[in-house]
CSV table of C-alpha atoms and ligand atoms in Angstrom, one decimal:
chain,number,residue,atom,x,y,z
A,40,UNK,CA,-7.0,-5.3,21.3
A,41,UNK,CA,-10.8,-5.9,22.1
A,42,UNK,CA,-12.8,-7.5,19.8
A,43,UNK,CA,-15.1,-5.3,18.5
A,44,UNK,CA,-18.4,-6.4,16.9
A,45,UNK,CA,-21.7,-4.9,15.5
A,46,UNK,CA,-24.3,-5.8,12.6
A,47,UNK,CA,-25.9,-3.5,10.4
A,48,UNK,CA,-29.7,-4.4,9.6
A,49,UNK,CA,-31.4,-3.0,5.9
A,50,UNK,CA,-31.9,-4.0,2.4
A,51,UNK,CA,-27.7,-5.3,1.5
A,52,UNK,CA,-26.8,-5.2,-2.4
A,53,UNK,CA,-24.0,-5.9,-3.9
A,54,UNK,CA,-22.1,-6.8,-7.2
A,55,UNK,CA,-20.5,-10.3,-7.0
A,56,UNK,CA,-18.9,-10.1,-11.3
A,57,UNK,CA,-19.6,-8.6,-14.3
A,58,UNK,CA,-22.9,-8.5,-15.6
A,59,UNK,CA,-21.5,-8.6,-19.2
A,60,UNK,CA,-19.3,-12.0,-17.9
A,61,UNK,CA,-22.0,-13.7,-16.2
A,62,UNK,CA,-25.6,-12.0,-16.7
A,63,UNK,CA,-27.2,-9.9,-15.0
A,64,UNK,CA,-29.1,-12.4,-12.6
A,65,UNK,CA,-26.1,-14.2,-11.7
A,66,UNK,CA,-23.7,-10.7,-11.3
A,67,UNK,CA,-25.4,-9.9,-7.7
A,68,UNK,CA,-26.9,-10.7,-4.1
A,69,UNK,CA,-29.3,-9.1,-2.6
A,70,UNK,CA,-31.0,-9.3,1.0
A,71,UNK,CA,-34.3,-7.7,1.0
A,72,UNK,CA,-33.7,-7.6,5.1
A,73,UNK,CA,-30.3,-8.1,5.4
A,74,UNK,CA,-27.8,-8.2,8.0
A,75,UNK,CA,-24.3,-7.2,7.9
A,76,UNK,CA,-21.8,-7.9,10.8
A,77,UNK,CA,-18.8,-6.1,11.4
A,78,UNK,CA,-15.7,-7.6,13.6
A,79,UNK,CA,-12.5,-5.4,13.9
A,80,UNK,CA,-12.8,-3.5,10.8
A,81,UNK,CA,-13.7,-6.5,8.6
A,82,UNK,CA,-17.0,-7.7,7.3
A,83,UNK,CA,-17.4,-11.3,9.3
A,84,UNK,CA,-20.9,-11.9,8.1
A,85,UNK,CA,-23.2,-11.0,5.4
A,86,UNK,CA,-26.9,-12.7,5.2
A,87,UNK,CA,-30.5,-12.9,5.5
A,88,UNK,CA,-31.6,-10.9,8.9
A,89,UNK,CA,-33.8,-13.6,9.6
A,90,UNK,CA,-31.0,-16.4,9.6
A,91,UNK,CA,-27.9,-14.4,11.0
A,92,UNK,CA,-30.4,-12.6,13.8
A,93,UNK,CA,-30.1,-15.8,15.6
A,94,UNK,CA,-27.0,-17.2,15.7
A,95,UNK,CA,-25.1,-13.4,16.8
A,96,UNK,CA,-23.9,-13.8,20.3
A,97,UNK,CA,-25.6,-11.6,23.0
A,98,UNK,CA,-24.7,-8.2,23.4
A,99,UNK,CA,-23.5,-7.5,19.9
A,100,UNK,CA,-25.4,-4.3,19.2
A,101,UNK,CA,-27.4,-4.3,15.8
A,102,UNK,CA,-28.5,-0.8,13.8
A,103,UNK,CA,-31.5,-1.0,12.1
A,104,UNK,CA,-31.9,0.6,9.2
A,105,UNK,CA,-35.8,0.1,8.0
A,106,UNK,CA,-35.8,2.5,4.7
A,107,UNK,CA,-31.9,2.3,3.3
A,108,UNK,CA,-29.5,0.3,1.3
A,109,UNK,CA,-26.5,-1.2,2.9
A,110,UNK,CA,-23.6,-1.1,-0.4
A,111,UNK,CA,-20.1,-0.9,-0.5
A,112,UNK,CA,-18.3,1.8,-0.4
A,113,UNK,CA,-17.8,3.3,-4.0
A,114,UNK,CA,-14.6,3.2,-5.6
A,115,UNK,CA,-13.3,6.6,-7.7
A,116,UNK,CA,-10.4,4.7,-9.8
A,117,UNK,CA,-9.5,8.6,-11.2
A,118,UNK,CA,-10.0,12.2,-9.9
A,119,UNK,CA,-7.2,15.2,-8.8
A,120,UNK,CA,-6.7,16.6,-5.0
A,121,UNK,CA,-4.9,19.9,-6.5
A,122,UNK,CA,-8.6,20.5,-8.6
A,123,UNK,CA,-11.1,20.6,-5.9
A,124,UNK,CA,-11.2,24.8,-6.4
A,125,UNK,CA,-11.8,24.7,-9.7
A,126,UNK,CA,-14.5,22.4,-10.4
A,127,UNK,CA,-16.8,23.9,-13.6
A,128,UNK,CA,-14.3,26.1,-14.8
A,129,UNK,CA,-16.2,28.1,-17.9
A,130,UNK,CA,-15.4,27.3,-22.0
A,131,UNK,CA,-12.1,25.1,-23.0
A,132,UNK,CA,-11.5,22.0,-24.5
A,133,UNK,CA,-8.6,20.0,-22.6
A,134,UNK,CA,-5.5,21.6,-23.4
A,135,UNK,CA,-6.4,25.1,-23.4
A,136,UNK,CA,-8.7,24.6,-20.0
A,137,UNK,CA,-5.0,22.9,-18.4
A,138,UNK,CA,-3.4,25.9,-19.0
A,139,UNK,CA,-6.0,28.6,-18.6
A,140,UNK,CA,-7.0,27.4,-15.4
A,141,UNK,CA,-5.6,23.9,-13.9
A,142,UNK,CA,-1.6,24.8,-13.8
A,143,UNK,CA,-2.7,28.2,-12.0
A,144,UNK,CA,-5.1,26.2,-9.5
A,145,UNK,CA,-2.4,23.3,-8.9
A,146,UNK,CA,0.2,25.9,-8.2
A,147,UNK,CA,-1.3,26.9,-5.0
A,148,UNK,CA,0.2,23.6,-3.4
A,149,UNK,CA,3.7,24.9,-3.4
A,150,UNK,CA,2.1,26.1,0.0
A,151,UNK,CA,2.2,23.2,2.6
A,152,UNK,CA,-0.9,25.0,4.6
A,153,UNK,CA,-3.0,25.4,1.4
A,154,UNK,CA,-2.1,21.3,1.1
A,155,UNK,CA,-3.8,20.7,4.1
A,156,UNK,CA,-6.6,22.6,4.0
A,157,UNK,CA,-7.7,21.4,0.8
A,158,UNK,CA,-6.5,17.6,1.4
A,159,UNK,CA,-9.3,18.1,4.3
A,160,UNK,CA,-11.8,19.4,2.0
A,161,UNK,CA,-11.1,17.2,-0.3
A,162,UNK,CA,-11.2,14.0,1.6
A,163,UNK,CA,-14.7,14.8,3.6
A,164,UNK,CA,-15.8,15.2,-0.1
A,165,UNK,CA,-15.2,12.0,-0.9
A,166,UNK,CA,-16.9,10.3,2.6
A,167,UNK,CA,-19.9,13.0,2.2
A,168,UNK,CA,-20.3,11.1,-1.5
A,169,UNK,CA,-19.2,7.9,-0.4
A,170,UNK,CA,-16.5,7.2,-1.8
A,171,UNK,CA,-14.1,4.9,0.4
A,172,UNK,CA,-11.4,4.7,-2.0
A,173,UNK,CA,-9.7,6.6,-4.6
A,174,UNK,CA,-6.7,6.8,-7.0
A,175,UNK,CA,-5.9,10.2,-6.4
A,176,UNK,CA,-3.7,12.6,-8.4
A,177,UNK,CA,-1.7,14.9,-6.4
A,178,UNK,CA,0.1,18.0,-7.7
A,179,UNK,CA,3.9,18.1,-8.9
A,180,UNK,CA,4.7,19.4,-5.2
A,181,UNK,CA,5.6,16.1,-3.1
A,182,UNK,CA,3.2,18.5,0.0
A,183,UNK,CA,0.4,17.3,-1.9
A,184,UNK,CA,0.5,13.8,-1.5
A,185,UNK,CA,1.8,14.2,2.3
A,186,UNK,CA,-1.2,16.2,3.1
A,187,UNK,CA,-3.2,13.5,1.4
A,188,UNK,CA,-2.0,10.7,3.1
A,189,UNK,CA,-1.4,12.0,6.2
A,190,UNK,CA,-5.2,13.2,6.3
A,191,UNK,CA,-6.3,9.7,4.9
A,192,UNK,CA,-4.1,7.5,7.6
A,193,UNK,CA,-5.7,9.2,10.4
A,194,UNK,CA,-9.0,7.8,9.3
A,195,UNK,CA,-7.6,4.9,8.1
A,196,UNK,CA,-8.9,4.9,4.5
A,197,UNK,CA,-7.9,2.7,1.4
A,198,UNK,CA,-6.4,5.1,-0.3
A,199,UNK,CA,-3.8,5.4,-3.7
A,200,UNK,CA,-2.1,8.6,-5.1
A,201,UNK,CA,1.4,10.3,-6.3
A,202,UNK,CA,3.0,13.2,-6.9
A,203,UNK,CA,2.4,14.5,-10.8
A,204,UNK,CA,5.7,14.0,-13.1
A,205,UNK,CA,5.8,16.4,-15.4
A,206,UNK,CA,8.7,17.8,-16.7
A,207,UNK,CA,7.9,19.5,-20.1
A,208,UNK,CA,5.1,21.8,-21.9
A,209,UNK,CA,4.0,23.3,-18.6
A,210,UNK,CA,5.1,26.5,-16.9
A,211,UNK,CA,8.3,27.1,-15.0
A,212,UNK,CA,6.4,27.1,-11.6
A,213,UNK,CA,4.9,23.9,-12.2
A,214,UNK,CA,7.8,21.6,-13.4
A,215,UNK,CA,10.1,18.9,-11.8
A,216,UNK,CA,12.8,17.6,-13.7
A,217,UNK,CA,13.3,14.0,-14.8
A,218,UNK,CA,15.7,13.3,-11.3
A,219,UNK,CA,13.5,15.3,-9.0
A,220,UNK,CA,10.9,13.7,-10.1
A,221,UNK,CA,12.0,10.2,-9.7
A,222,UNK,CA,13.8,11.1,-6.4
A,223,UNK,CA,10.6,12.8,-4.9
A,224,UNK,CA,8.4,10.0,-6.2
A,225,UNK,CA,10.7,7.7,-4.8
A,226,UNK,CA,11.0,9.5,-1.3
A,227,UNK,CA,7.1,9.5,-1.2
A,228,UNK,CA,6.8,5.8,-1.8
A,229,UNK,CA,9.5,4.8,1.1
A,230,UNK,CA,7.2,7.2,3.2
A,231,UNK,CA,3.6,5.5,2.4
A,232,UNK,CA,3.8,2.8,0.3
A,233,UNK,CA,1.9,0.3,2.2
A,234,UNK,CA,1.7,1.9,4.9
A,235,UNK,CA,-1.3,1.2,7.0
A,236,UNK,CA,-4.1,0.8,3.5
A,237,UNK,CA,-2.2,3.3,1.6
A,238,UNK,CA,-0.5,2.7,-1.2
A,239,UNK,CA,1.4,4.5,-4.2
A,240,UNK,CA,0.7,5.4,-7.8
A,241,UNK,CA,3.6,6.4,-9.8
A,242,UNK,CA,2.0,9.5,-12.2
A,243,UNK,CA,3.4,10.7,-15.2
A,244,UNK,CA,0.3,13.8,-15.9
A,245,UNK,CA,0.2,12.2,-19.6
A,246,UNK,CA,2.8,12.1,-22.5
A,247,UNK,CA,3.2,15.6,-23.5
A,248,UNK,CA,4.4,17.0,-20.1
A,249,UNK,CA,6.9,14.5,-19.8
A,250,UNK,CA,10.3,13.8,-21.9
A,251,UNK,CA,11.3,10.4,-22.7
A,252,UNK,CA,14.1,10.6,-19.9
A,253,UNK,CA,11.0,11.5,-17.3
A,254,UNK,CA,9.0,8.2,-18.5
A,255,UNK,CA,11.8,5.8,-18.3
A,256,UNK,CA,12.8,6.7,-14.6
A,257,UNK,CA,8.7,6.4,-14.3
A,258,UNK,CA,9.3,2.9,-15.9
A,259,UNK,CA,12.4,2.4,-13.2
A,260,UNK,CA,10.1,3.4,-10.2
A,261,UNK,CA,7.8,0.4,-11.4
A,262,UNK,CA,10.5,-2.1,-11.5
A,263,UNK,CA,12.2,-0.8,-7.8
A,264,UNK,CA,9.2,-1.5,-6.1
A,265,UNK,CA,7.0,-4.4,-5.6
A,266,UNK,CA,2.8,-3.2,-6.1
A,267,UNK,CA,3.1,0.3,-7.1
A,268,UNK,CA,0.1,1.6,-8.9
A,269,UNK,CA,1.0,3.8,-12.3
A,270,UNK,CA,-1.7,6.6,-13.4
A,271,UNK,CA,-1.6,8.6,-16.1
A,272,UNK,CA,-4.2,10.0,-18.9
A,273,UNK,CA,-4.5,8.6,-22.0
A,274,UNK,CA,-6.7,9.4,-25.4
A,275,UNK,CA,-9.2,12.1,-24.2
A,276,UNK,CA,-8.8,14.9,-26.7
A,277,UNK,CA,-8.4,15.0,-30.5
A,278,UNK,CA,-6.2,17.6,-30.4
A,279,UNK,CA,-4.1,15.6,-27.5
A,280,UNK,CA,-3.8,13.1,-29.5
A,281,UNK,CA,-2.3,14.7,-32.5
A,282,UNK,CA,0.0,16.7,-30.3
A,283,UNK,CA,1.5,13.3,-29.1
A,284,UNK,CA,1.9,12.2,-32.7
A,285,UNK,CA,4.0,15.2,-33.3
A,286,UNK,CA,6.1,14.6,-29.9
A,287,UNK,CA,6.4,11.1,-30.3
A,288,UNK,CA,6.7,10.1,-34.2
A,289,UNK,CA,8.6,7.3,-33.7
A,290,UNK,CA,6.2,5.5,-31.4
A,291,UNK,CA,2.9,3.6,-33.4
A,292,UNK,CA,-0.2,5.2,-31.5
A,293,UNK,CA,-0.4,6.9,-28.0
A,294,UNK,CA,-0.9,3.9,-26.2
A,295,UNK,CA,2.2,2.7,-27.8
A,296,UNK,CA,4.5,5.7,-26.2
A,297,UNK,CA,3.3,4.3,-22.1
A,298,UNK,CA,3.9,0.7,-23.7
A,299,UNK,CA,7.5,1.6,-25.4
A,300,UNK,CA,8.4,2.6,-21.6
A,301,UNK,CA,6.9,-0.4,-19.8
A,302,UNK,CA,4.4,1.8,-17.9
A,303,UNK,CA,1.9,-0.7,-18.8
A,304,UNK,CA,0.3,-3.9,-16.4
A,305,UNK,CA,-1.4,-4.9,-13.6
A,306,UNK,CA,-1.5,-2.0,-11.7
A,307,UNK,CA,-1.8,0.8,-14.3
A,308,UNK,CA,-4.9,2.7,-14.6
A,309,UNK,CA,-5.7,5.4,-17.8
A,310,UNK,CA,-7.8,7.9,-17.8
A,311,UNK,CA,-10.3,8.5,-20.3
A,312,UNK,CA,-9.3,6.3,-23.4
A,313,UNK,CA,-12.3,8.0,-25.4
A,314,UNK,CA,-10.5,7.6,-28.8
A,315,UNK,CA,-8.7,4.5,-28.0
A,316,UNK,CA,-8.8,1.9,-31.2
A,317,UNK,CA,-9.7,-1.8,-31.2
A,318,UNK,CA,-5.8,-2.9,-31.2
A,319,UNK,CA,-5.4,-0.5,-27.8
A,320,UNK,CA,-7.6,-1.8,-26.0
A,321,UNK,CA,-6.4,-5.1,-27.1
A,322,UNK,CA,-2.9,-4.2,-26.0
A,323,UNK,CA,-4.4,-2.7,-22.8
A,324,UNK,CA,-6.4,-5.6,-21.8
A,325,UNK,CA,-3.5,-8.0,-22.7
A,326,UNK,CA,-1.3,-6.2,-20.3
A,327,UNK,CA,-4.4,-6.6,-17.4
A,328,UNK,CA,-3.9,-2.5,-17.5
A,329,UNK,CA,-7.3,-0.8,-16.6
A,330,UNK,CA,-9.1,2.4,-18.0
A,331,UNK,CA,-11.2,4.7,-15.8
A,332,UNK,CA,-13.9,6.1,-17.8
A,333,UNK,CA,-14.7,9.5,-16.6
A,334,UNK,CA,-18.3,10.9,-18.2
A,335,UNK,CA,-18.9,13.8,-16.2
A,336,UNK,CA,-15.6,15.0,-17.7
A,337,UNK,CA,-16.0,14.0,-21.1
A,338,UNK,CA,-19.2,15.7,-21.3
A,339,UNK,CA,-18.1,18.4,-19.5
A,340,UNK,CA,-14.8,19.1,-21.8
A,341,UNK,CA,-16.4,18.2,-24.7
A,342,UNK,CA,-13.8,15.4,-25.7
A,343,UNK,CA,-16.4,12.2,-26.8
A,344,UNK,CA,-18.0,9.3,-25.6
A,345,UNK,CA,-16.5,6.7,-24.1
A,346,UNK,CA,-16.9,3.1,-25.9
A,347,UNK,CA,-18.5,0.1,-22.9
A,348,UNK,CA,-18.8,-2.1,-25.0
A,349,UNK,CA,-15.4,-2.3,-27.3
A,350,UNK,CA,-14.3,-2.1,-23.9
A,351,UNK,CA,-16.3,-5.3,-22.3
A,352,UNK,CA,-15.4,-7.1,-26.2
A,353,UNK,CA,-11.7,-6.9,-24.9
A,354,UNK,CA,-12.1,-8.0,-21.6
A,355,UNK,CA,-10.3,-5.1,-20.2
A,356,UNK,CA,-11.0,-3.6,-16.9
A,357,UNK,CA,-12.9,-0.6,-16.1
A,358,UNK,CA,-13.3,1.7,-13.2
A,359,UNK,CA,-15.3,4.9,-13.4
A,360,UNK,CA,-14.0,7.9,-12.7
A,361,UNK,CA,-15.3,11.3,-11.5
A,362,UNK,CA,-12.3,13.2,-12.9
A,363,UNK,CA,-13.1,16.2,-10.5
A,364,UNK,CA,-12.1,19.3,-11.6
A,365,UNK,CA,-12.1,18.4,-15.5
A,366,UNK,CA,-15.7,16.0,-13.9
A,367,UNK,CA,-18.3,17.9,-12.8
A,368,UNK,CA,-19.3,15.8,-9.2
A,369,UNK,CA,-17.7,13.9,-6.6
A,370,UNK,CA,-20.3,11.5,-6.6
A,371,UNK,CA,-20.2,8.0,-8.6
A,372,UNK,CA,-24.2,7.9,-8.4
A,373,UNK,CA,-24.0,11.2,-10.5
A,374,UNK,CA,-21.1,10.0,-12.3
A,375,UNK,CA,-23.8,6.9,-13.4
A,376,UNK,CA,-26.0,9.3,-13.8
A,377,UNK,CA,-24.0,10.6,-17.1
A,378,UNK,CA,-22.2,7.2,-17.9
A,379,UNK,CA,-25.5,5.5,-19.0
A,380,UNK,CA,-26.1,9.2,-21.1
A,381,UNK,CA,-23.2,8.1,-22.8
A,382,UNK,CA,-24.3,4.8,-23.5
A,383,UNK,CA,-27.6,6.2,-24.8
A,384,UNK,CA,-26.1,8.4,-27.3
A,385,UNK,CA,-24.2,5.4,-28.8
A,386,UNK,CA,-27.3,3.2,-28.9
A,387,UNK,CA,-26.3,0.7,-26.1
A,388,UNK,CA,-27.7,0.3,-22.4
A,389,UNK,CA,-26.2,0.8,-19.3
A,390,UNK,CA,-28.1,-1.9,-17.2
A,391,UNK,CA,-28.4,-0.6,-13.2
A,392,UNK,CA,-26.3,-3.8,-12.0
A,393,UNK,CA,-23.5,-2.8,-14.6
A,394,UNK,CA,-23.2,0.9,-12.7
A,395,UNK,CA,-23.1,-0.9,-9.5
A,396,UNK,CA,-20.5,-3.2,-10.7
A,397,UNK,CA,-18.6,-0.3,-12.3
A,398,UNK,CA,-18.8,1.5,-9.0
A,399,UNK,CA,-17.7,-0.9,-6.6
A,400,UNK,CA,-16.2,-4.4,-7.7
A,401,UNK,CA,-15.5,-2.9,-11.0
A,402,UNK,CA,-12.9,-0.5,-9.5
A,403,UNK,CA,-11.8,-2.7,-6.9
A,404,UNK,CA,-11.0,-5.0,-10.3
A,405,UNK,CA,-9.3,-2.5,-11.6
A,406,UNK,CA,-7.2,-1.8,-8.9
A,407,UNK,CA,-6.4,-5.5,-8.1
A,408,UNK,CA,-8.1,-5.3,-4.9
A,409,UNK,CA,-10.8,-7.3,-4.8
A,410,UNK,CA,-10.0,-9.5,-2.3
A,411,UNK,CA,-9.6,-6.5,-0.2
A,412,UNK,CA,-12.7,-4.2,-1.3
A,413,UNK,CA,-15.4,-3.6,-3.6
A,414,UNK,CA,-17.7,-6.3,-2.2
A,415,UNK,CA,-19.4,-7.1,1.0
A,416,UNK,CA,-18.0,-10.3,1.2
A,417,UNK,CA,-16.9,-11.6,4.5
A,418,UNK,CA,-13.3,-11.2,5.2
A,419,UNK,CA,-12.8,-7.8,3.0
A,420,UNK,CA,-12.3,-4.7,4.7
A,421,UNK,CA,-15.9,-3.1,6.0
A,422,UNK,CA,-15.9,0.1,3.7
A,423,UNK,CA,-20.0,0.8,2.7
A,424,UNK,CA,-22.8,2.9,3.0
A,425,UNK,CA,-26.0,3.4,4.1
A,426,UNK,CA,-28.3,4.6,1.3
A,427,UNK,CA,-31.1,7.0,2.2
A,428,UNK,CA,-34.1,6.2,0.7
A,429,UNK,CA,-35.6,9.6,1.4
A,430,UNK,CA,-32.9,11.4,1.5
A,431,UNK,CA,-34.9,13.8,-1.0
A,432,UNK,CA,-38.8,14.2,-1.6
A,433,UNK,CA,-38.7,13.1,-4.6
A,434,UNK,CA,-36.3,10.4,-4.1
A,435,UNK,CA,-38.7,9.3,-1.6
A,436,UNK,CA,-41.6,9.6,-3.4
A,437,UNK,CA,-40.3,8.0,-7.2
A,438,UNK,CA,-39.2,5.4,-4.9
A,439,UNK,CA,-42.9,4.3,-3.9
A,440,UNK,CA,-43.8,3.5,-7.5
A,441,UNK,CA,-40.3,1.2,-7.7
A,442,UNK,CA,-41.1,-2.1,-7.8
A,443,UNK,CA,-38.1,-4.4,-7.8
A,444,UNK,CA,-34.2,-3.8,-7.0
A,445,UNK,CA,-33.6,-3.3,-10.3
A,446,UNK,CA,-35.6,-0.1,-10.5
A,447,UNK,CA,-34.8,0.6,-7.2
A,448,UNK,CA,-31.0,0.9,-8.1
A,449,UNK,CA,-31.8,2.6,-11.0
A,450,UNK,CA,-33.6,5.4,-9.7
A,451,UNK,CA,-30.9,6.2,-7.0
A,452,UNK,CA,-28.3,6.2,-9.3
A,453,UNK,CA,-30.4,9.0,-11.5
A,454,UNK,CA,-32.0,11.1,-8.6
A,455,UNK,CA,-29.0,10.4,-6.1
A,456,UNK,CA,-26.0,12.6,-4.6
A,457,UNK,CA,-24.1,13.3,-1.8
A,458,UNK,CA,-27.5,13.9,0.0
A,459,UNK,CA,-28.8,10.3,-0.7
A,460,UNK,CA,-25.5,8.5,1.3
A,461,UNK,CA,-26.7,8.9,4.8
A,462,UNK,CA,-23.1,6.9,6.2
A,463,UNK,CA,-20.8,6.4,5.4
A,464,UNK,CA,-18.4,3.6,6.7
A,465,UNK,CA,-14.1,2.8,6.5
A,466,UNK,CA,-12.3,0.2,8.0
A,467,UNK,CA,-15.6,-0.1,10.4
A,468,UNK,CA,-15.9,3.2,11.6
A,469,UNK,CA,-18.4,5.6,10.7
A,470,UNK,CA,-16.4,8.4,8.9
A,471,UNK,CA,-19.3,10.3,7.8
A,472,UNK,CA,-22.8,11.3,8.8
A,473,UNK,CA,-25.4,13.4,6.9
B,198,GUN,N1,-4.7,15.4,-19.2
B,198,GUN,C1,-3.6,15.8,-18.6
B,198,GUN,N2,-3.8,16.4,-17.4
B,198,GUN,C2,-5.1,16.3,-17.3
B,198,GUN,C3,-6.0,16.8,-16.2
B,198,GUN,O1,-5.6,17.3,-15.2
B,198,GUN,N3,-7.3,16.5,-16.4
B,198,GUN,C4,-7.8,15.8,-17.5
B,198,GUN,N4,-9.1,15.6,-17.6
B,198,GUN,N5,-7.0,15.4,-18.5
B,198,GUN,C5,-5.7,15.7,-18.4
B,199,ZN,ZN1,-7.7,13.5,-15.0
């Protein structure tokens, strides 16, 4: 194959640890005029404009960017495919908004063509709102995740997701059974699993759709198969929570019904965790499991305010989520937009390098692929964005008063959207445009 090579010239940021590990000062670089150079679909370069300028060979072609910032791409470490048409559904809490409006909406996927469509939807969704990867929830039919993938390998995206197990409390139309869903799962993972930079989340919805027979053939699928991912949702809801009391007496806490079934580790991400307790996240973090914290949703369905720093006290790692169609966006700036409203209301801060780090090396943390993405150092995978300055008036104009990153980064995460990400780039290749 021909080499391919280009640089990308603007303002470069990006998280390098966590501020709440390191400081602030030490958690990030940034290249007022920076250069980025791209070689077959990897980041080969990342520097001062003035010092890389020199030293590119001749002919490599170099974008200028005067009035952006270069990031990586952002990383959405929870939100569901089957839930892109109902976004803002009026009046429930969680269970009652499931069944009054989520079973109905997944149910469409039973139709392969409906699948597609909205896999297509869904995907140029995430690009428009830069997001590069995602751990994706599909529906219970296996068409959902086919659709998915089959739409994300053709842009060759970084992409995680699985068909829902669920095999209990939901309707008829909308159940598998514990061996259908272990044998679907299982014939979805010898399909994609790895396959290209895809890779497979076994998903249990969350403990009260599925019996104890469905979570130990989840448990199985973990132990068949080397680097499988495991979602699921986890302490959101009060009433949730007491419901898995009642279904699960026997087990200590909710966290303690995954753990009884050895869905926890490495690569297990939980959703929400709003009402988690000291000793879960201690459990959680122990494990090197993750939680995505989701604000858009918890606002949105009233379940509570996620706790940073208990979190950050345990060491345990966090991704954001956007939780679209409980969230309310597909866009992480948004999504930090409401996560450092959270942290007001409990009295903390939300520091602008913290959101970045939650939004890119975070996630890629969570995910255990940091070696891979979340960063712009050389040798990962070239998924980032080009940040649009004036992608609004008022962006433009609140950006003159900025005077340093800080504020800068700030700013864009509170005025920005899908309208502020300008490009949007996988693997390399531009996969979106404004
Ligand atoms: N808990 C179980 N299923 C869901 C879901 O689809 N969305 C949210 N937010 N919580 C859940
Ligand atoms: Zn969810």
């Amino acid at each position: 194959m021909p080499l391919t090579r280009k640089a990308y010239r603007a303002a470069i940021l990006h998280s390098i640890a966590d501020p709440a590990e390191v400081g602030i000062e030490a958690s990030y670089e940034y290249f007022e005029d920076g250069l980025l150079v791209v070689e077959n679909g990897r980041i080969s370069a990342l520097g001062h404009a003035s010092e890389l300028l020199a030293g590119l060979p001749a002919g490599v072609q170099v974008e200028h960017f005067p009035d952006a910032l270069i990031t990586p791409g952002f990383i959405d470490t929870h939100i569901h495919l089957p839930q892109t048409g109902m976004v803002g559904a009026y009046g429930e809490q969680l269970l009652d908004w499931l069944n009054t409006y989520t079973f109905p909406c997944e149910s469409q996927f039973a139709d392969p063509d409906h699948a597609n469509e909205v896999a297509d939807i869904f995907i140029k969704e995430l690009l428009r709102n830069g997001t590069t990867t995602a751990l994706v929830f599909g529906s219970v039919h296996p068409q959902s995740v086919n659709a998915f993938f089959a739409a994300a390998e053709k842009l060759d995206l970084r992409m995680i997701a699985g068909k829902v197990m669920m095999d209990r409390n939901a309707p008829d139309y909308l159940t598998d059974t514990a061996e259908s869903g272990y044998q679907e799962s299982k014939a979805l993972i010898e399909r994609w699993h790895g396959k290209g930079r895809l890779h497979y989340a076994v998903t249990p919805r969350f403990a009260p759709t599925s019996t104890p027979e469905q979570l130990t053939l989840a448990g199985q699928l973990l132990t068949e198969y080397p680097d499988l991912y495991m979602q699921t949702h986890i302490s959101e809801n009060l009433q949730e929570i007491q419901w898995v009391k009642e279904l699960f007496p026997e087990r200590k806490g909710y966290l303690d019904v995954y753990d009884h079934y050895q869905l926890l580790g490495e690569r297990s991400v939980f959703a929400h965790g709003v009402h988690l307790c000291d000793d879960e996240c201690a459990r959680l973090a122990e494990t090197g499991s993750a939680v995505a914290f989701c604000p858009t949703s918890n606002f949105f369905l009233g379940s509570g305010l996620f706790n940073l720093p208990m979190a950050e006290k345990h060491k345990l790692n966090v991704g954001l989520g956007t939780d679209v169609g409980g969230g309310t966006s597909f866009s992480l700036l948004q999504t930090l937009n409401e996560a450092y409203k959270v942290m007001q209301l409990q009295g903390a801060r939300l520091s602008p390098f913290k959101s970045l780090y939650l939004a890119t090396l975070g996630g890629a943390r969570a995910l255990r692929l940091e070696d891979k993405i979340g960063t712009l150092h050389p040798g990962t995978d070239a998924d980032f964005l080009v940040l649009d300055y004036h992608a609004t008036p008022l962006l433009s104009y609140r950006l003159k008063q900025a005077n340093s990153i800080a504020e800068t980064l700030f700013v864009l995460m509170t005025l920005g959207d899908d309208r502020t990400v300008l490009q949007t780039f996988a693997a390399g290749q531009q996969v979106h445009q404004r």
